PDB file of C-alpha atoms in Angstrom:
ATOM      1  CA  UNK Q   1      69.020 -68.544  72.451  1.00  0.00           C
ATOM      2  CA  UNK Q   2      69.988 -65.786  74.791  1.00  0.00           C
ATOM      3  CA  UNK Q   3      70.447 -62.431  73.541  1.00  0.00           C
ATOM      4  CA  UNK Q   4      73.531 -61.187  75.956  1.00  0.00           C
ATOM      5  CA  UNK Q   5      77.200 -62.328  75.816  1.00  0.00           C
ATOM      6  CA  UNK Q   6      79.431 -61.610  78.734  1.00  0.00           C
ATOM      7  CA  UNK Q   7      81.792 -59.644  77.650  1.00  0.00           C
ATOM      8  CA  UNK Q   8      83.860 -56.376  78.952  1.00  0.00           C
ATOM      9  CA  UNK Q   9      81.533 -54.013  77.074  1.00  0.00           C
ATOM     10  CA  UNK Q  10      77.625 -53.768  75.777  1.00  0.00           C
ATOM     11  CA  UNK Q  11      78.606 -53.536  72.174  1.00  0.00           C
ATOM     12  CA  UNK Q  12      79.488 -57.257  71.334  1.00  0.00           C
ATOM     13  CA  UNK Q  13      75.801 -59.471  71.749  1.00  0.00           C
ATOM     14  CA  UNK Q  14      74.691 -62.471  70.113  1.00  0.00           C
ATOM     15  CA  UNK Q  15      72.485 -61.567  67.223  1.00  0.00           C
ATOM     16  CA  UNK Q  16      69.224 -63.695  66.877  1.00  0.00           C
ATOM     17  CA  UNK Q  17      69.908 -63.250  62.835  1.00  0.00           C
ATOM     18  CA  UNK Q  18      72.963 -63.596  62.201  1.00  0.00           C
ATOM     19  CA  UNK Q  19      73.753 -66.552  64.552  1.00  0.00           C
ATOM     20  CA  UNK Q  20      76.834 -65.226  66.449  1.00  0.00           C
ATOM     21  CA  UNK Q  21      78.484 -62.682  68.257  1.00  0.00           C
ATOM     22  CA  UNK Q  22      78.372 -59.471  66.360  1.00  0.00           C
ATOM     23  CA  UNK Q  23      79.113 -55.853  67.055  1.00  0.00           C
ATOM     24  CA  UNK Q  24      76.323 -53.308  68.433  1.00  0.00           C
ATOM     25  CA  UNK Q  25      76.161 -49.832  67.995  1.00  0.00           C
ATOM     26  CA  UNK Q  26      74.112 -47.796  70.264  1.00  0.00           C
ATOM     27  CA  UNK Q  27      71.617 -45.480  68.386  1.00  0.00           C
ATOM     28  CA  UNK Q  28      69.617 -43.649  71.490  1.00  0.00           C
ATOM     29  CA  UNK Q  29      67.549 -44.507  74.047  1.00  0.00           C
ATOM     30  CA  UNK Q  30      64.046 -44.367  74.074  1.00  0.00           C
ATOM     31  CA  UNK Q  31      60.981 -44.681  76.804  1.00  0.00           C
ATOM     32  CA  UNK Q  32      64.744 -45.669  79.607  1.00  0.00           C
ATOM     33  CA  UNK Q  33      65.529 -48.414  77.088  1.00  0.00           C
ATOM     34  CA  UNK Q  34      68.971 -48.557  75.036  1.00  0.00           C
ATOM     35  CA  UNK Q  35      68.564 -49.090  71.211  1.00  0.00           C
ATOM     36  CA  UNK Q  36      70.951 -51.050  69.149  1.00  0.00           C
ATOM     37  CA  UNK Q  37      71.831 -52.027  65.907  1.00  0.00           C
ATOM     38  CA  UNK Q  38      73.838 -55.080  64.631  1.00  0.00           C
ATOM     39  CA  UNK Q  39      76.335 -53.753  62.209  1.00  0.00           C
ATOM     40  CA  UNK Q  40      76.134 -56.578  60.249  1.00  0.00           C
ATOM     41  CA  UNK Q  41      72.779 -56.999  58.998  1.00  0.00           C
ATOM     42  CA  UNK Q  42      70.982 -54.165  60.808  1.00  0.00           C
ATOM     43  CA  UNK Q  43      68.400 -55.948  63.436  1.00  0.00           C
ATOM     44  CA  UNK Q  44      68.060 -53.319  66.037  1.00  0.00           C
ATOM     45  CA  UNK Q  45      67.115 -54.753  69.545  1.00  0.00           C
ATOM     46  CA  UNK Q  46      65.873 -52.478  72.536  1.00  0.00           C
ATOM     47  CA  UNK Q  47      67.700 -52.957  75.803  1.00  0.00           C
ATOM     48  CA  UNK Q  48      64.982 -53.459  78.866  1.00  0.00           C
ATOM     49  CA  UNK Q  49      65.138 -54.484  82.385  1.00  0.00           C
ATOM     50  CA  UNK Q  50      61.923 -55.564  84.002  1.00  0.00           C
ATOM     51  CA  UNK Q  51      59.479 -55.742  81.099  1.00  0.00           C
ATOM     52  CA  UNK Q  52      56.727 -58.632  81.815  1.00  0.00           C
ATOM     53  CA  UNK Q  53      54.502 -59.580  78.789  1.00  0.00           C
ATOM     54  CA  UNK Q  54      52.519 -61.398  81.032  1.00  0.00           C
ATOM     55  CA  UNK Q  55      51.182 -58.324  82.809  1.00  0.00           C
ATOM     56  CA  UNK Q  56      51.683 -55.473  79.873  1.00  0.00           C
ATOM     57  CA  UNK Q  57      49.643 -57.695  77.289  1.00  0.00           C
ATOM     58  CA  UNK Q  58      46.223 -57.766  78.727  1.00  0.00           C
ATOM     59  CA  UNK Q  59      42.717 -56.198  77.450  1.00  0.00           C
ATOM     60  CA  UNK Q  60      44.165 -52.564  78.394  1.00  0.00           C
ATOM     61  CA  UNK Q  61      46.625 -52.847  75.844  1.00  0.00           C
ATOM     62  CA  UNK Q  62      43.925 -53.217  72.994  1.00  0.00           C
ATOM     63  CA  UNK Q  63      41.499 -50.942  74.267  1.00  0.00           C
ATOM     64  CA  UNK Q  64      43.382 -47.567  74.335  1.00  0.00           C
ATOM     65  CA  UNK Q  65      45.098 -47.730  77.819  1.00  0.00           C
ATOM     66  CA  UNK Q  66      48.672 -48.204  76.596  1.00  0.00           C
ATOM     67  CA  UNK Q  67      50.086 -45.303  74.258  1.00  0.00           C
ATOM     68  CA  UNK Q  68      51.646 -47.954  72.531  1.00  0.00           C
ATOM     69  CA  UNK Q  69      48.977 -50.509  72.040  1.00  0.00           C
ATOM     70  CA  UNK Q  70      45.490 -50.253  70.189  1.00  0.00           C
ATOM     71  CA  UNK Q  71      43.031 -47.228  70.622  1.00  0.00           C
ATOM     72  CA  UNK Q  72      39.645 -49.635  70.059  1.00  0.00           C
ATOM     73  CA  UNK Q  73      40.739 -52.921  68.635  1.00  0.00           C
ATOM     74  CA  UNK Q  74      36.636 -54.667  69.515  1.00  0.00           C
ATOM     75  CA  UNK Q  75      35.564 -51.637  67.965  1.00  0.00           C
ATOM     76  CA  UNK Q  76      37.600 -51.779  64.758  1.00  0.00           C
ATOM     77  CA  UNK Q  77      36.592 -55.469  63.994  1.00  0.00           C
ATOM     78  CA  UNK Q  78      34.590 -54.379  60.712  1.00  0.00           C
ATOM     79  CA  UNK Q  79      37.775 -52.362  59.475  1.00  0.00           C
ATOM     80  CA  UNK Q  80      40.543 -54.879  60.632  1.00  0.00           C
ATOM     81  CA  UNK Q  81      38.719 -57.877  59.257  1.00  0.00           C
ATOM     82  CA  UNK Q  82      38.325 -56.100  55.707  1.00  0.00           C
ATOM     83  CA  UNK Q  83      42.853 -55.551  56.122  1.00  0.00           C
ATOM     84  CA  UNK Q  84      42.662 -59.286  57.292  1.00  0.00           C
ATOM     85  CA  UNK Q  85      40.612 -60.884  54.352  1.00  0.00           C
ATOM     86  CA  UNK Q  86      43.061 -58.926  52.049  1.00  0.00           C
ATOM     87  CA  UNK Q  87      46.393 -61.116  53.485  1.00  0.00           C
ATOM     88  CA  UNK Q  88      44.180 -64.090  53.411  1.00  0.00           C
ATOM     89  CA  UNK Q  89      43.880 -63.772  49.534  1.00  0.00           C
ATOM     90  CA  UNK Q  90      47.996 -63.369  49.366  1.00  0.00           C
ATOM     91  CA  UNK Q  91      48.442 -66.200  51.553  1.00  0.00           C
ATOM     92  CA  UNK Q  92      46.439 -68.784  49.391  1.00  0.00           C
ATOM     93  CA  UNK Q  93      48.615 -67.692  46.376  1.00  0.00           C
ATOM     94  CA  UNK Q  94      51.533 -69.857  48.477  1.00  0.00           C
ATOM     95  CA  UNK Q  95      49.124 -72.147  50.071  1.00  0.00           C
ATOM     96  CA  UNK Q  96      45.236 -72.364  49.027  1.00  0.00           C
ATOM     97  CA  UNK Q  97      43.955 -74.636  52.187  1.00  0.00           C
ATOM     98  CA  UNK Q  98      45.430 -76.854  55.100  1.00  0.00           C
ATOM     99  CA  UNK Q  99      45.660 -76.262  58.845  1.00  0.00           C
ATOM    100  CA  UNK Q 100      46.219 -72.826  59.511  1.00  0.00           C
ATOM    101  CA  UNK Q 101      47.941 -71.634  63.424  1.00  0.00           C
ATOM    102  CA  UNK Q 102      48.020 -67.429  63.845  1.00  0.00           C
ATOM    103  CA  UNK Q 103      50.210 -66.698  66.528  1.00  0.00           C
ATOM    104  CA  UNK Q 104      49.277 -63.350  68.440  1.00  0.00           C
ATOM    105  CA  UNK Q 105      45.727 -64.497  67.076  1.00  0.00           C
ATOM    106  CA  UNK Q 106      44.386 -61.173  69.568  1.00  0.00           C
ATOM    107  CA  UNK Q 107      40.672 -61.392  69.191  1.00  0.00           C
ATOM    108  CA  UNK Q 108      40.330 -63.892  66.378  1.00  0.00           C
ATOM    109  CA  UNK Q 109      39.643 -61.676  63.767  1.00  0.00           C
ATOM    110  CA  UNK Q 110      42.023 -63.100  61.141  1.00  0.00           C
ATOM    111  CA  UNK Q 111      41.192 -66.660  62.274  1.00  0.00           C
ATOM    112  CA  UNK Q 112      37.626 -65.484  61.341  1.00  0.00           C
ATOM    113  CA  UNK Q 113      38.172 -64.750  57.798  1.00  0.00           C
ATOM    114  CA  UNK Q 114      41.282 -67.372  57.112  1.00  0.00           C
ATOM    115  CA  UNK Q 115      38.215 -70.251  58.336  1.00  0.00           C
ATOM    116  CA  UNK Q 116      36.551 -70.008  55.240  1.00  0.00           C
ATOM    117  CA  UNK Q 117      39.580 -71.781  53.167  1.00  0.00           C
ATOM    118  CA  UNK Q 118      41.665 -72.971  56.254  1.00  0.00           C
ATOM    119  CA  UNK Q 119      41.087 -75.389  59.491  1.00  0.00           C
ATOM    120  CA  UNK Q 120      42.490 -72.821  62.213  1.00  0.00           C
ATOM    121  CA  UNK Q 121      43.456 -72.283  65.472  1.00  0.00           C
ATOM    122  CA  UNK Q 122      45.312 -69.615  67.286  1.00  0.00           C
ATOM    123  CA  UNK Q 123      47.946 -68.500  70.186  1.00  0.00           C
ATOM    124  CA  UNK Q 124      47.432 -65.472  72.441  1.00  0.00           C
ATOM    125  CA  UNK Q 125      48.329 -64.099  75.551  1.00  0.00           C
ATOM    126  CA  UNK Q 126      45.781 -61.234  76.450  1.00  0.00           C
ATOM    127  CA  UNK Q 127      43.781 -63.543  78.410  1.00  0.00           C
ATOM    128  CA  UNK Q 128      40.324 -60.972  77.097  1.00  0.00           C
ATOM    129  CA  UNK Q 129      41.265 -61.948  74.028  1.00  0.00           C
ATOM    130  CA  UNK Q 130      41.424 -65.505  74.470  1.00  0.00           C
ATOM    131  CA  UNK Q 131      37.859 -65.462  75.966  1.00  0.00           C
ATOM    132  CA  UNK Q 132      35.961 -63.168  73.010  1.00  0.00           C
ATOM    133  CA  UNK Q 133      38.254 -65.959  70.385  1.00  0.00           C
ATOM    134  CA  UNK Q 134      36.275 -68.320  72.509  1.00  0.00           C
ATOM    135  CA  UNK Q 135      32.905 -67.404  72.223  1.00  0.00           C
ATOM    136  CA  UNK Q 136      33.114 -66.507  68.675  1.00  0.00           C
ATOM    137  CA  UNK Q 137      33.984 -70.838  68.415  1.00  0.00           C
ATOM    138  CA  UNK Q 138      37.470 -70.257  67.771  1.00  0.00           C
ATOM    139  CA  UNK Q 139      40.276 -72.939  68.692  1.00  0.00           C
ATOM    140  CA  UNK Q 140      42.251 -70.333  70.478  1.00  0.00           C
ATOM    141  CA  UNK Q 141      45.103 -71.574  73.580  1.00  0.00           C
ATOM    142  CA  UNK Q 142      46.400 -68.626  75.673  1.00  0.00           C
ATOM    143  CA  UNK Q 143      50.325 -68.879  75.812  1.00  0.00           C
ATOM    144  CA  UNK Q 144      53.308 -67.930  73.740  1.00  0.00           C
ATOM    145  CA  UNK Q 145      54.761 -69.479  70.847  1.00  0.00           C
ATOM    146  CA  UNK Q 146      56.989 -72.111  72.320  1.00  0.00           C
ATOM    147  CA  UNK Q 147      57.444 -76.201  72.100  1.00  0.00           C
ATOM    148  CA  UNK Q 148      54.859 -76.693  75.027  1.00  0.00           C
ATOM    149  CA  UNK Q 149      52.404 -74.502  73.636  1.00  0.00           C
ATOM    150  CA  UNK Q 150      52.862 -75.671  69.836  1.00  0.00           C
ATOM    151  CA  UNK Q 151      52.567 -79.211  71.165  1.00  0.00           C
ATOM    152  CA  UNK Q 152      48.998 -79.047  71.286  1.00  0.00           C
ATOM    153  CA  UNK Q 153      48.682 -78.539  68.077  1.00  0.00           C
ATOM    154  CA  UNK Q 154      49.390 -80.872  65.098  1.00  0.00           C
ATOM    155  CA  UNK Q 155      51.625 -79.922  62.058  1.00  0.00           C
ATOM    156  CA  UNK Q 156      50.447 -77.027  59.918  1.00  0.00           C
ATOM    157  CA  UNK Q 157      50.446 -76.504  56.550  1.00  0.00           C
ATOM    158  CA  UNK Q 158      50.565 -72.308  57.212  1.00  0.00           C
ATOM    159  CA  UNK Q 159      51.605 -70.099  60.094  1.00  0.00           C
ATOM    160  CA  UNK Q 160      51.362 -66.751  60.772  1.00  0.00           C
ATOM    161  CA  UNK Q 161      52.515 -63.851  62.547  1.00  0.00           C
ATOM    162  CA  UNK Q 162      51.090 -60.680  62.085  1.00  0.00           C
ATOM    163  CA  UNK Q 163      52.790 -57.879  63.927  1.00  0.00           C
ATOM    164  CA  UNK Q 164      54.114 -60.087  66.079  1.00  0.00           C
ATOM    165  CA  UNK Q 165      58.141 -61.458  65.947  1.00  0.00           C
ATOM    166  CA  UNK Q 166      59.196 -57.813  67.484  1.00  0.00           C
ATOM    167  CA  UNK Q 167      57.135 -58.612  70.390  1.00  0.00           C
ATOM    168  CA  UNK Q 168      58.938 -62.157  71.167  1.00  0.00           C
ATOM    169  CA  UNK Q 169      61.628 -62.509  73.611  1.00  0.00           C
ATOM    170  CA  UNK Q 170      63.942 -64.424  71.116  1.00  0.00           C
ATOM    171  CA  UNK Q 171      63.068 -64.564  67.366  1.00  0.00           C
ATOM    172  CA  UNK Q 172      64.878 -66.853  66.092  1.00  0.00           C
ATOM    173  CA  UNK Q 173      63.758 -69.275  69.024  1.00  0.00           C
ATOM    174  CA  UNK Q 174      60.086 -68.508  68.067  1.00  0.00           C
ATOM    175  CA  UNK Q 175      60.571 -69.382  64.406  1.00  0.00           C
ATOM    176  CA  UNK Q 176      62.452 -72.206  65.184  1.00  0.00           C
ATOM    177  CA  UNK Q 177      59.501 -73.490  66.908  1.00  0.00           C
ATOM    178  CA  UNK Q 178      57.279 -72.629  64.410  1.00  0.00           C
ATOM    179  CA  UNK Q 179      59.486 -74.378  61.348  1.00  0.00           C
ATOM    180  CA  UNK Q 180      59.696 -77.333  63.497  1.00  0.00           C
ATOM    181  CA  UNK Q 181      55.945 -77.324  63.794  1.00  0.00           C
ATOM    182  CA  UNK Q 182      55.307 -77.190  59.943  1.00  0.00           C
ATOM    183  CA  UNK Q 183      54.509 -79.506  56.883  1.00  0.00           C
ATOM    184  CA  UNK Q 184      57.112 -79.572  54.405  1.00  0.00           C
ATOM    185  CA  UNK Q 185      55.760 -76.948  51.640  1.00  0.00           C
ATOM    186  CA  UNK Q 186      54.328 -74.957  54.163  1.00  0.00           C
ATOM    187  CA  UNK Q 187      54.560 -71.677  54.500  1.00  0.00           C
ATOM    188  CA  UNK Q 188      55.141 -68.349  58.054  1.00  0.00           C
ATOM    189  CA  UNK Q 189      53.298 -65.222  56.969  1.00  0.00           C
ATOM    190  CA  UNK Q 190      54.499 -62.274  59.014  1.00  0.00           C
ATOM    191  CA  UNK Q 191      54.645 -58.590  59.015  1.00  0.00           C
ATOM    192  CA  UNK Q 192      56.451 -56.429  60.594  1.00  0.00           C
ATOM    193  CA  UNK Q 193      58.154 -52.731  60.490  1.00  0.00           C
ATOM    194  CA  UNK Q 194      61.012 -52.184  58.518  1.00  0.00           C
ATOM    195  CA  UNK Q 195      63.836 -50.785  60.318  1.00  0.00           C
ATOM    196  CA  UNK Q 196      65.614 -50.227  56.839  1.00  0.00           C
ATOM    197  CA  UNK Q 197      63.274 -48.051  55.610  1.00  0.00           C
ATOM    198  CA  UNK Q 198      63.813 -44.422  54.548  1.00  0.00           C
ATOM    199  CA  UNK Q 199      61.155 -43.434  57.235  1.00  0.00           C
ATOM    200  CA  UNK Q 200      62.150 -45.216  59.571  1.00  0.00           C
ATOM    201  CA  UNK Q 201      66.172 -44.356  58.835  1.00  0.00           C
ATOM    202  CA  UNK Q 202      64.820 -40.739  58.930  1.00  0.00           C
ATOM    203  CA  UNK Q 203      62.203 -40.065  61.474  1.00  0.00           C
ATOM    204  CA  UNK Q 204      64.905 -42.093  64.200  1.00  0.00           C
ATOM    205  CA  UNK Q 205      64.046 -42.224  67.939  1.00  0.00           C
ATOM    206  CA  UNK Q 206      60.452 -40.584  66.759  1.00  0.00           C
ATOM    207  CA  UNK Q 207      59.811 -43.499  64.148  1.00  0.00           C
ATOM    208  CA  UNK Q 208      56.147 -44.445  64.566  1.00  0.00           C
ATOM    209  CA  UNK Q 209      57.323 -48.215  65.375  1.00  0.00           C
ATOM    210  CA  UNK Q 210      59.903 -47.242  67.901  1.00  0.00           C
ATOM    211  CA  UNK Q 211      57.791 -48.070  70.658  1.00  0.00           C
ATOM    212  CA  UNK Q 212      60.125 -50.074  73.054  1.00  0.00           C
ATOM    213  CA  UNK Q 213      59.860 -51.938  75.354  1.00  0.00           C
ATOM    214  CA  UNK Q 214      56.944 -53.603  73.659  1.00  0.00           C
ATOM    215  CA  UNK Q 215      58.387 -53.693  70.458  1.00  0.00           C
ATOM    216  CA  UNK Q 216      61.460 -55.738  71.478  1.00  0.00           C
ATOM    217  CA  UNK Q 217      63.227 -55.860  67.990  1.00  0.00           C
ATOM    218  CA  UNK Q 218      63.004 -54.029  64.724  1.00  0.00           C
ATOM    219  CA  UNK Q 219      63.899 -56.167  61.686  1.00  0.00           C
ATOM    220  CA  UNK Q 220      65.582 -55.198  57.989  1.00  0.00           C
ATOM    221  CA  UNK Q 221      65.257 -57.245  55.262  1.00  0.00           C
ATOM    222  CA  UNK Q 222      68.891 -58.574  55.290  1.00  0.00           C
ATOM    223  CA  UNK Q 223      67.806 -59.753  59.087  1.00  0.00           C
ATOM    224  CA  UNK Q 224      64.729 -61.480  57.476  1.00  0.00           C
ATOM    225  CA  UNK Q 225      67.051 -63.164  54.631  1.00  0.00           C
ATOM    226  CA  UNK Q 226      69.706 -64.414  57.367  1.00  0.00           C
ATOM    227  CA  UNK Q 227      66.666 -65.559  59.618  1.00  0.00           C
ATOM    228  CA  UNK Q 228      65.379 -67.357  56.959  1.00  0.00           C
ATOM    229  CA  UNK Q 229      68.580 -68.802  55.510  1.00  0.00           C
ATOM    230  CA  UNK Q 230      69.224 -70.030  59.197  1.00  0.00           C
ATOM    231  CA  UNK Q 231      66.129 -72.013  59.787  1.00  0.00           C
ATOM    232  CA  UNK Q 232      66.548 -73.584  56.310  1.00  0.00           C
ATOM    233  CA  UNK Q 233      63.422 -72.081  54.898  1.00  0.00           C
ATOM    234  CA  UNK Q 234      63.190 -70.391  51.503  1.00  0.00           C
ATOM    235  CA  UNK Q 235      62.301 -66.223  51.357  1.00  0.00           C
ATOM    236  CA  UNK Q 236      59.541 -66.242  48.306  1.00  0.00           C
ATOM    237  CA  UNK Q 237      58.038 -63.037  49.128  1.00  0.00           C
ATOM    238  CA  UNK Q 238      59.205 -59.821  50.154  1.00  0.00           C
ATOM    239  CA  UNK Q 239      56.929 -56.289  49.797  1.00  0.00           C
ATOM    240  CA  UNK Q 240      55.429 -53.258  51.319  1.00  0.00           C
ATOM    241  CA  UNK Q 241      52.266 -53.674  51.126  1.00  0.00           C
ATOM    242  CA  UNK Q 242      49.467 -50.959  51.557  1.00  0.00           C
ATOM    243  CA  UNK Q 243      47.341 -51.576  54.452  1.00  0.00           C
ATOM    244  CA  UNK Q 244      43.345 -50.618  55.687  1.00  0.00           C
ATOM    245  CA  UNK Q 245      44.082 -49.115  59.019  1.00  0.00           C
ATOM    246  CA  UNK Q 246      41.384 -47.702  61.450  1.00  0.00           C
ATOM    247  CA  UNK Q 247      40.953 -44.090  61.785  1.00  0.00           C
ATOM    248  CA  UNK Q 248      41.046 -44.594  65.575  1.00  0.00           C
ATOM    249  CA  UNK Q 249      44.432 -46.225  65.554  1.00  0.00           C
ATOM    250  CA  UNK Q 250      45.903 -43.242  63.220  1.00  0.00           C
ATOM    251  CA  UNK Q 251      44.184 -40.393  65.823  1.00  0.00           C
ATOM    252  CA  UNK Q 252      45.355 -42.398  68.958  1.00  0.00           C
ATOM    253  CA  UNK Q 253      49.577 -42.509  67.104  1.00  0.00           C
ATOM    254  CA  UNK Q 254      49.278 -39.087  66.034  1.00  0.00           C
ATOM    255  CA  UNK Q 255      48.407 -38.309  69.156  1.00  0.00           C
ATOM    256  CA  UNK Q 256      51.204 -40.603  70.875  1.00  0.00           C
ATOM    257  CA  UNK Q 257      53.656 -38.853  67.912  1.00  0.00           C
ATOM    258  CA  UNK Q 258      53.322 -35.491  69.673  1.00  0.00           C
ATOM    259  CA  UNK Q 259      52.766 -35.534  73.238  1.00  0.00           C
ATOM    260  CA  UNK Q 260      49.182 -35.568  73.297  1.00  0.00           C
ATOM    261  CA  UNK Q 261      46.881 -37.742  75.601  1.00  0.00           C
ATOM    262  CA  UNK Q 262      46.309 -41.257  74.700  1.00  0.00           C
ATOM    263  CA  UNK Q 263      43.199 -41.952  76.796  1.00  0.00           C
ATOM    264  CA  UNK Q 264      40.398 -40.093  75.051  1.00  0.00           C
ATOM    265  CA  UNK Q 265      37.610 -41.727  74.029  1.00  0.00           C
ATOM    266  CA  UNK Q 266      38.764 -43.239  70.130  1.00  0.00           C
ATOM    267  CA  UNK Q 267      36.776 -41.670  67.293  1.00  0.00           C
ATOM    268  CA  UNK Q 268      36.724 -43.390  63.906  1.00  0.00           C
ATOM    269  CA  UNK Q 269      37.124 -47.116  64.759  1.00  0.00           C
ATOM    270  CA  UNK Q 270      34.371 -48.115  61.954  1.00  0.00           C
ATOM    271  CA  UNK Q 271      36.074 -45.901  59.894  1.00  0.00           C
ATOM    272  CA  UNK Q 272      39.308 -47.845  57.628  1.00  0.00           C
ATOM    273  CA  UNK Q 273      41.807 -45.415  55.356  1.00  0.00           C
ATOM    274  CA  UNK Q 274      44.860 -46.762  53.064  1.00  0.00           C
ATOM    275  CA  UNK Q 275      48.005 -46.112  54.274  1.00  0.00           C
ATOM    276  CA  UNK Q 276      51.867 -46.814  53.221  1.00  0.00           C
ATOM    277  CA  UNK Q 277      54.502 -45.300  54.694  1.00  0.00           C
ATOM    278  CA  UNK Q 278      56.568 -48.328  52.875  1.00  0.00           C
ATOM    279  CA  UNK Q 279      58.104 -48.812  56.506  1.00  0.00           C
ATOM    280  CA  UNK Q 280      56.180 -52.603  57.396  1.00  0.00           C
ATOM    281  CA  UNK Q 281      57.135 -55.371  55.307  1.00  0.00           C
ATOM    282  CA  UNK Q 282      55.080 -58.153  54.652  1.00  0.00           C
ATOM    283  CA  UNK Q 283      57.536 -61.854  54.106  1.00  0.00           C
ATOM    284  CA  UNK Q 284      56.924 -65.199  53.288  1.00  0.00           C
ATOM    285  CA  UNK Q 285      59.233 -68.011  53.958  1.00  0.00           C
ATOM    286  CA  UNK Q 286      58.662 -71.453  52.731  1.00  0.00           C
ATOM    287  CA  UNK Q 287      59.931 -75.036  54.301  1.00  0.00           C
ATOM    288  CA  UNK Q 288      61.409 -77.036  51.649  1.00  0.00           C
ATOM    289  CA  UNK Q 289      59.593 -80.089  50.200  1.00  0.00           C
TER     290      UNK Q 289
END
């Protein structure tokens, strides 16, 4: 599905959500991209020319050398892996076992903790993450989330995608994909920011999400609901949950936040604090029976 429309004017695009042609209204621009927001169920989408996922999503971008990526993501395994085991234990209250595929798998920490009640495998595209996945015996295929790439893979009972869908190119293409993919009763995990949110309404162009053009979209829950509605899956979950993030990563935004350098060495990666800013939403859709 292609996100642009020819028309006289940027205002009128097709809207991965709602399915059509909708109206756009320009918020600001951030980083030399254009922001946007569908006026009818709020999806905002950034506007960039020449950005290559291939080349911006590599072992740089987990290891501190993108201000908009991960200050020590090796380093924070002990911290991210306690978070991970956490959305495990929610995901086997909609689905206790089966075949489980993590798209955006990064270093296969998830997959690590979800193998203990699930057969699982993985997608990536940071080709250093691929390789540690590897080693660690994980069934991990570099790619992106599309037919060829899913087709080595059977169906799966679960699917997830943790801070992932604002990366993609095309969301609703993506999920598509992945619905196709899965058993009837299964279930897509994601999580994501949400662009509804009172800090994210309030804090605007400076919102800690607003990082384009790696974060390509930013979703609200009426985008979710017509996503899900679209695809012919049922929405059984919806919340904000609290989340165990690495000191490191909280430092390295702060920093980001105002105008300080990204690239010092990251402090606190072993280190894991609560947070919830009740601006990411955790959703899980179901495929009918």
């Amino acid at each position: 599905m292609s996100a642009l429309v020819e028309t006289s004017a940027k205002d009128v695009l097709l809207c991965p959500a709602c399915g059509h042609e909708t109206a756009q209204q320009f918020l600001y621009s951030k980083n030399g991209c254009e922001i946007l927001r569908c006026e009818a169920c709020g999806l905002g989408r950034t506007e960039a020319a020449n950005f290559d996922p291939e080349t911006y999503y590599t072992g740089d971008y987990f290891s501190g050398q993108h201000v908009d990526g991960y200050a020590d993501y090796v380093g924070a395994e002990a911290v991210l892996r306690r978070e991970f085991a956490g959305i495990v234990e929610t995901l086997r209250d909609y689905r206790a076992g089966g075949k489980l595929l993590d798209v955006g798998c990064a270093y296969g920490f998830f997959l690590q903790e979800a193998k203990r009640y699930y057969d699982v495998a993985g997608i990536e595209l940071a080709d250093d993450a691929v390789q540690h996945a590897r080693r660690s015996g994980l069934n991990v295929v570099r790619g992106i989330a599309d037919t060829q790439t899913l087709s080595q893979f059977g169906p799966q009972d679960v699917i997830t995608l943790l801070d992932v869908i604002e990366h993609v190119p095309d969301p609703h293409e993506t999920l598509s994909v992945c619905t196709d993919k899965l058993n009837p009763g299964g279930v897509i995990l994601m999580t994501t920011g949400d662009f509804g949110s009172h800090v994210a309404r309030m804090t605007g162009k400076g919102w800690r999400l607003m990082t384009p053009p790696q974060h390509l979209w930013f979703f609200t829950r009426a985008s979710i609901e017509k996503l899900a509605t679209a695809l012919g899956l049922q929405l059984v979950a919806f919340d904000h949950p609290w989340k165990v993030v690495p000191l490191s990563l909280i430092m390295f935004q702060l920093r980001r936040m105002v105008g300080l350098p990204t690239n010092t060495k990251p402090a606190g990666s072993a280190i894991g604090l609560p947070v919830n800013l009740f601006d990411a939403m955790r959703v899980v859709m179901r495929k009918p029976s």
